Amino acid sequence: MTRKALDVERIRNDFPILNRQVHGQPLVYLDNAASSQKPAAVVAAVSGYFLNSHANVHRGAHLLSVEATDAYESARAVVADFIGGRTRELVFTRGTTESINLVANSWGGANLAEGDEILLTLMEHHSNLVPWQLLAARTGAKLKFAGLTADGRLDLDDLTAKLGSRTRIVALTHVSNTLGVVNPVAEVARLAHEAGAICLVDGAQSAPHLEVDVVEIGCDFYAFSGHKMCGPTGIGALWGRKELLEAMPPWQGGGEMISEVRLDGSTWAAVPHKFEAGTPSVGDAVGLGAAVRYLSNLGLESIHAHEIELTEYALDRLTELDGFDLFGPRTDRVGVISFRYGDIHAHDLATILDARGVAIRAGHHCNQPLMHHLGVDATARASVYLYNTHAEIDALVDGLLAAKTLFGGFA
Ligand code: PLP
């Protein structure tokens, strides 16, 4: 398939929010790693669903319930296909965090015993760390952490050395939300399997930006969030291998997830419904389906190519600035650019940029252990998506220069 260049100006028209002003300045939205903006098509799909077809799903005999069920289940099919998975292997959740908690509670509770090991990396988001800490506290399992190379890549030798006969799961992020680095997750899944462990991939920062095929990666679980990929907040998914999902116990009980309920016990619905207790977030699932259709129509390959080109431009311009210091490698990365700029604190940079309409993020990015490793308490982070432009990168650079002037240079 030939790759089409993105028509960014046309794409920007799909995102009404990009036309607004912030502090009297045109919005330059560079906080996409935290959450992306939404195209009108997604908002229309959600409102169209509520205005025309809403009812509770799965258990109604009336037309609206049938339409709502169709909308919900066809969103599941579209979202599963987007990441190369089968429909019945895709569980809707509130997002990456809930997906990982599901695995830690259900698979972890059933499979981990005292002395077993959970192997993570030093660059995990708190969402792929704290659920495992809770599980370890409950089961007596131990956490281990693969380290990083000096330029901020996953140290595969260290990971291999830490994989042992007690390792039950390797859980790692596909793309670091601070370093921007793309991890060799297929290689890690292979290593995990060789050691007799399973592999969970945190796809929060990859599903929006890379063509993902969970079968090609060879992982056992893949978790992601809708709101970072043009979809609504409060919806995401867990893809899991069918055999694993079928063998796992439910993690929350209630309606929708049962087959039969008696006073002395219950049996469970088939996967994925076994893991979806209660009325699901149907409108949000419909919105995520619309987001996936929107991204697929443009083509992930084209979106990725645009972001890589823009990131190269940004790094060329930024690394020319005296005092600019990039965290993470220059190659094998996406457009998540974490940096420090002289001795101006990241929060001051973000505030000064905000006054100029430029939205970036400052802080620990839910990566406190990584911050300790890097020896900082916070970084500034600019992150691009399909609608960002070269002019917006120029606005970021101008804003940084203005911050330096405001501070009278660096100490
Ligand atoms: N994992 C990574 C790598 C992330 O960047 C994020 C969000 O920033 C998450 C997990 C958590 O995602 P959510 O808050 O949507 O559950």
XYZ file of C-alpha atoms and ligand atoms in Angstrom:
427
model
C 0.000 0.000 0.000
C 1.393 3.412 -0.896
C 1.613 5.879 1.919
C -0.354 9.084 1.491
C 1.116 12.297 2.873
C -1.187 13.774 5.495
C -3.047 16.923 4.526
C -2.499 18.526 7.913
C -4.399 21.725 7.160
C -7.471 19.700 6.214
C -7.038 17.482 9.268
C -6.896 20.536 11.517
C -10.361 21.520 10.299
C -11.637 18.234 11.722
C -10.611 19.378 15.231
C -12.661 22.477 16.118
C -10.771 23.020 19.377
C -7.605 23.818 17.428
C -9.230 27.062 16.291
C -9.638 28.431 19.780
C -7.516 30.996 21.495
C -5.723 30.566 24.795
C -4.805 33.727 26.746
C -5.580 35.654 23.550
C -3.142 33.553 21.509
C -3.863 30.781 19.000
C -3.756 27.404 20.739
C -0.629 25.333 20.058
C -1.484 21.973 21.536
C 1.643 19.941 22.291
C 0.356 17.817 25.173
C -0.806 14.867 23.132
C 0.983 12.211 25.176
C -1.314 13.177 28.060
C -4.471 13.259 25.960
C -5.257 13.983 22.330
C -7.923 16.305 20.963
C -11.071 14.926 19.334
C -12.234 15.233 15.733
C -15.814 16.375 15.148
C -16.567 12.903 13.715
C -15.979 11.334 17.135
C -18.119 13.891 18.949
C -20.838 13.393 16.311
C -20.716 9.608 16.698
C -21.148 9.887 20.481
C -23.936 12.445 20.277
C -25.602 10.599 17.391
C -25.653 7.466 19.483
C -27.232 9.227 22.477
C -29.659 11.246 20.375
C -30.883 8.302 18.306
C -30.039 4.849 19.604
C -29.358 4.799 23.313
C -30.662 2.001 25.516
C -29.015 -0.570 27.726
C -27.143 -3.259 25.816
C -27.307 -7.053 25.571
C -30.537 -7.687 27.424
C -33.298 -5.774 25.702
C -35.827 -7.199 23.272
C -36.707 -3.782 21.881
C -35.231 -2.060 18.850
C -33.203 0.595 20.663
C -31.494 -2.029 22.774
C -30.690 -4.002 19.642
C -29.258 -0.875 18.000
C -27.240 -0.001 21.103
C -25.898 -3.547 21.312
C -24.963 -3.474 17.622
C -23.210 -0.128 18.059
C -21.292 -1.389 21.098
C -20.309 -4.715 19.606
C -19.383 -3.297 16.219
C -17.125 -0.797 18.010
C -15.458 -3.786 19.674
C -14.854 -5.409 16.279
C -13.364 -2.228 14.800
C -11.121 -1.612 17.803
C -9.914 -5.229 17.913
C -9.120 -5.155 14.208
C -7.194 -1.903 14.649
C -4.583 -3.682 16.778
C -4.664 -6.975 14.861
C -6.683 -8.872 17.485
C -9.834 -10.955 17.330
C -13.108 -9.421 18.486
C -13.758 -11.898 21.270
C -10.305 -11.236 22.700
C -10.979 -7.536 23.249
C -12.305 -6.406 26.616
C -13.534 -2.833 26.926
C -12.183 -1.116 30.033
C -11.887 2.473 31.219
C -8.378 2.642 29.761
C -4.830 1.390 30.083
C -4.810 1.708 33.862
C -7.907 -0.391 34.301
C -6.706 -2.937 31.724
C -3.476 -3.495 33.628
C -5.323 -3.685 36.956
C -7.590 -6.304 35.402
C -4.605 -8.475 34.456
C -2.833 -7.946 37.783
C -5.955 -8.833 39.763
C -7.360 -11.631 37.674
C -4.399 -13.333 35.988
C -1.981 -12.299 38.738
C -4.229 -13.391 41.582
C -4.706 -16.801 39.991
C -1.135 -17.418 38.861
C 1.303 -15.799 41.262
C 2.640 -17.275 44.472
C 5.232 -16.225 47.018
C 8.674 -15.976 45.474
C 7.409 -15.626 41.895
C 8.801 -12.668 40.001
C 7.243 -9.838 38.010
C 9.728 -8.191 35.678
C 9.112 -4.538 34.785
C 11.417 -1.811 33.498
C 12.671 1.432 34.991
C 10.631 3.453 32.518
C 7.149 2.227 33.453
C 4.271 4.629 33.966
C 2.800 4.318 37.471
C -0.123 2.506 35.819
C 2.200 -0.338 34.917
C 3.945 -0.359 38.274
C 1.528 0.287 41.137
C -0.924 -2.534 40.193
C 2.038 -4.933 40.311
C 3.178 -3.536 43.662
C -0.307 -4.172 45.054
C -0.266 -7.685 43.613
C 3.200 -8.372 45.030
C 2.069 -7.213 48.463
C -0.907 -9.558 48.261
C 0.860 -12.631 46.931
C 4.448 -12.360 48.182
C 5.706 -12.103 44.600
C 8.794 -9.974 43.953
C 9.233 -7.079 41.566
C 12.346 -6.773 39.433
C 13.266 -3.947 37.104
C 15.230 -4.023 33.885
C 17.520 -0.997 33.673
C 18.224 1.519 30.938
C 21.252 2.276 28.796
C 22.988 5.628 29.176
C 21.044 7.113 26.245
C 17.679 6.076 27.695
C 16.893 2.810 25.912
C 15.772 -0.404 27.511
C 18.867 -2.422 28.460
C 17.997 -5.770 26.855
C 21.058 -7.472 28.371
C 19.925 -6.443 31.827
C 16.385 -7.573 31.077
C 17.669 -10.947 29.861
C 19.844 -11.314 32.961
C 16.851 -10.595 35.213
C 14.592 -13.126 33.499
C 14.710 -16.292 35.539
C 12.878 -19.516 36.251
C 10.615 -17.660 38.746
C 9.659 -14.879 36.306
C 5.954 -15.238 35.590
C 5.299 -12.025 33.674
C 7.250 -9.317 31.906
C 5.207 -6.124 31.721
C 6.626 -3.192 29.812
C 5.625 -0.135 27.901
C 5.758 -0.186 24.103
C 6.660 3.510 23.986
C 7.937 5.504 26.955
C 5.722 8.462 27.807
C 8.786 10.359 29.025
C 11.694 9.205 26.870
C 9.734 8.730 23.659
C 11.736 5.582 22.957
C 10.071 2.660 21.176
C 10.900 -0.573 22.960
C 11.608 -3.818 21.094
C 8.478 -5.450 22.491
C 8.460 -8.384 20.029
C 11.964 -9.302 21.140
C 10.989 -8.944 24.809
C 7.879 -11.119 24.291
C 10.077 -13.777 22.672
C 12.576 -13.640 25.561
C 9.760 -13.803 28.113
C 8.246 -16.857 26.449
C 11.644 -18.584 26.253
C 11.903 -18.116 30.009
C 8.400 -19.544 30.511
C 6.825 -16.175 31.360
C 4.055 -14.222 29.661
C 4.326 -10.651 28.366
C 2.042 -7.668 28.836
C 2.574 -4.608 26.661
C 1.383 -1.189 27.820
C 0.257 0.331 24.537
C -0.980 3.691 25.864
C 1.637 5.560 23.813
C 1.862 3.183 20.854
C -1.733 2.486 19.796
C -2.299 6.175 18.862
C 0.883 6.490 16.807
C 2.186 3.171 15.434
C 0.681 0.403 13.335
C 0.210 -2.214 16.029
C -0.315 -5.904 15.406
C -0.542 -7.832 18.641
C -0.053 -11.133 16.827
C 3.143 -9.888 15.203
C 4.370 -8.552 18.548
C 3.630 -11.957 20.037
C 2.586 -10.543 23.406
C -0.087 -12.048 25.640
C -1.811 -8.842 26.725
C -1.928 -5.374 25.191
C -3.523 -2.460 27.059
C -4.478 0.950 25.651
C -6.607 4.084 26.191
C -9.094 5.745 23.866
C -8.504 9.326 24.942
C -4.909 9.400 23.655
C -6.027 8.294 20.187
C -8.783 10.800 19.368
C -11.421 8.891 21.331
C -13.390 9.807 24.457
C -12.053 9.622 27.994
C -13.234 6.731 30.158
C -12.856 4.044 27.489
C -9.977 1.818 26.470
C -9.309 -1.828 26.026
C -7.403 -4.888 27.013
C -6.557 -7.357 24.302
C -5.563 -10.767 25.616
C -4.863 -14.206 24.196
C -8.070 -16.207 24.243
C -6.665 -19.172 26.183
C -5.438 -16.843 28.910
C -8.660 -14.822 29.106
C -10.716 -17.996 29.232
C -8.645 -19.449 32.050
C -8.724 -16.258 34.129
C -11.327 -15.679 36.834
C -13.534 -12.567 36.680
C -12.195 -9.615 38.603
C -15.416 -7.704 39.174
C -18.823 -9.231 39.712
C -22.261 -7.971 38.743
C -24.622 -7.879 35.821
C -23.507 -8.609 32.243
C -20.612 -10.882 33.300
C -22.613 -13.904 34.417
C -24.081 -16.923 32.720
C -26.231 -18.094 35.621
C -26.615 -16.811 39.186
C -27.862 -19.003 42.006
C -27.828 -18.318 45.720
C -25.024 -20.813 46.186
C -22.794 -19.576 43.369
C -22.634 -18.321 39.814
C -21.168 -19.176 36.438
C -19.583 -16.732 34.059
C -20.364 -15.347 30.657
C -17.932 -16.131 27.841
C -15.029 -13.764 27.240
C -14.883 -10.844 26.748
C -18.172 -10.292 28.657
C -16.837 -12.144 31.693
C -14.644 -9.088 32.330
C -17.266 -6.410 31.711
C -19.389 -6.285 34.842
C -22.222 -3.757 34.907
C -23.630 -1.498 32.219
C -20.721 -0.616 29.945
C -19.811 2.837 28.715
C -21.613 2.336 25.410
C -21.394 5.905 24.115
C -17.666 6.026 24.826
C -17.126 2.698 23.052
C -19.003 4.076 20.042
C -16.737 7.138 20.181
C -13.629 4.967 20.322
C -14.894 3.014 17.316
C -15.319 6.306 15.453
C -11.826 7.426 16.487
C -10.322 4.209 15.194
C -12.195 4.615 11.893
C -10.937 8.192 11.653
C -7.307 7.172 12.262
C -7.572 4.144 9.959
C -8.960 6.257 7.105
C -5.913 8.497 7.311
C -3.605 5.510 7.765
C -1.373 4.869 10.763
C 1.623 4.658 8.474
C 0.954 8.174 7.184
C 0.288 9.495 10.694
C 3.511 7.964 11.942
C 5.516 9.328 8.999
C 4.165 12.829 9.654
C 5.015 12.628 13.344
C 8.515 11.324 12.688
C 9.205 14.103 10.192
C 7.851 16.704 12.625
C 9.838 15.243 15.493
C 13.041 15.375 13.432
C 12.325 19.012 12.646
C 11.623 19.742 16.313
C 14.769 18.012 17.501
C 16.888 19.765 14.857
C 15.573 23.130 15.998
C 15.569 22.433 19.727
C 19.022 20.881 19.955
C 20.403 24.055 18.343
C 19.338 26.001 21.446
C 22.041 26.585 24.019
C 21.053 24.814 27.232
C 18.559 22.416 25.617
C 18.975 18.934 27.024
C 16.937 16.041 25.608
C 15.991 13.031 27.758
C 15.898 9.829 25.755
C 17.551 8.725 22.542
C 17.630 10.672 19.303
C 16.539 7.645 17.201
C 13.976 4.803 17.596
C 11.531 7.232 19.101
C 8.196 8.907 18.594
C 7.269 12.542 19.053
C 7.398 12.668 22.837
C 10.128 15.187 23.579
C 11.162 15.492 27.228
C 13.747 18.062 28.012
C 15.309 20.517 30.364
C 16.217 24.006 29.275
C 19.106 25.560 31.132
C 18.197 25.957 34.788
C 14.622 27.104 34.210
C 12.293 24.764 36.078
C 9.970 22.711 33.895
C 6.913 24.211 35.605
C 8.123 27.751 34.890
C 8.702 26.825 31.252
C 5.197 25.368 30.975
C 3.657 28.486 32.551
C 5.542 30.877 30.290
C 4.647 28.817 27.222
C 1.004 28.650 28.298
C 0.824 32.440 28.370
C 1.849 32.292 24.688
C -0.843 29.699 23.900
C 1.587 26.777 23.807
C 0.397 23.784 25.858
C 3.136 21.440 27.029
C 3.341 19.296 30.163
C 5.725 19.647 33.084
C 6.204 17.247 35.940
C 7.093 13.643 36.628
C 4.673 12.328 33.987
C 3.638 9.482 36.342
C 7.214 8.227 36.047
C 8.642 9.039 39.472
C 11.124 6.127 39.574
C 12.369 7.150 36.119
C 12.758 10.753 37.327
C 14.898 9.491 40.222
C 16.963 7.502 37.770
C 17.438 10.582 35.577
C 18.290 12.662 38.645
C 15.524 15.240 38.122
C 12.216 15.948 39.823
C 10.476 16.973 36.629
C 10.955 17.432 32.913
C 9.207 19.613 30.382
C 7.494 17.526 27.722
C 6.181 18.486 24.293
C 4.382 15.766 22.368
C 3.048 15.879 18.829
C 0.198 14.233 16.979
C -1.296 14.104 13.511
C -2.561 17.708 13.540
C 0.629 19.460 14.649
C 2.593 21.646 12.268
C 6.089 23.001 11.743
C 4.793 26.460 12.650
C 3.736 25.083 16.035
C 7.223 23.727 16.629
C 8.532 27.200 15.769
C 6.134 28.636 18.369
C 7.583 26.240 20.946
C 11.143 27.284 20.099
C 10.207 30.986 20.210
C 8.536 30.410 23.579
C 11.648 28.789 25.007
C 13.799 31.683 23.795
C 11.324 34.096 25.379
C 11.542 32.174 28.664
C 15.304 32.482 28.640
C 15.054 36.219 28.036
C 12.490 36.562 30.818
C 14.849 34.813 33.214
C 17.750 37.011 32.073
C 19.605 33.967 30.712
C 20.743 30.916 32.627
C 22.557 31.053 35.966
N 0.922 3.950 30.366
C 1.524 4.934 29.709
C 2.826 4.682 29.022
C 0.931 6.196 29.679
O 1.532 7.195 29.036
C -0.287 6.405 30.348
C -0.926 7.733 30.390
O -0.290 8.735 30.298
C -0.887 5.327 30.998
C -0.254 4.104 31.001
C -2.193 5.470 31.724
O -3.211 5.718 30.840
P -4.696 6.059 31.381
O -4.531 7.145 32.386
O -5.404 6.491 30.143
O -5.227 4.804 31.951
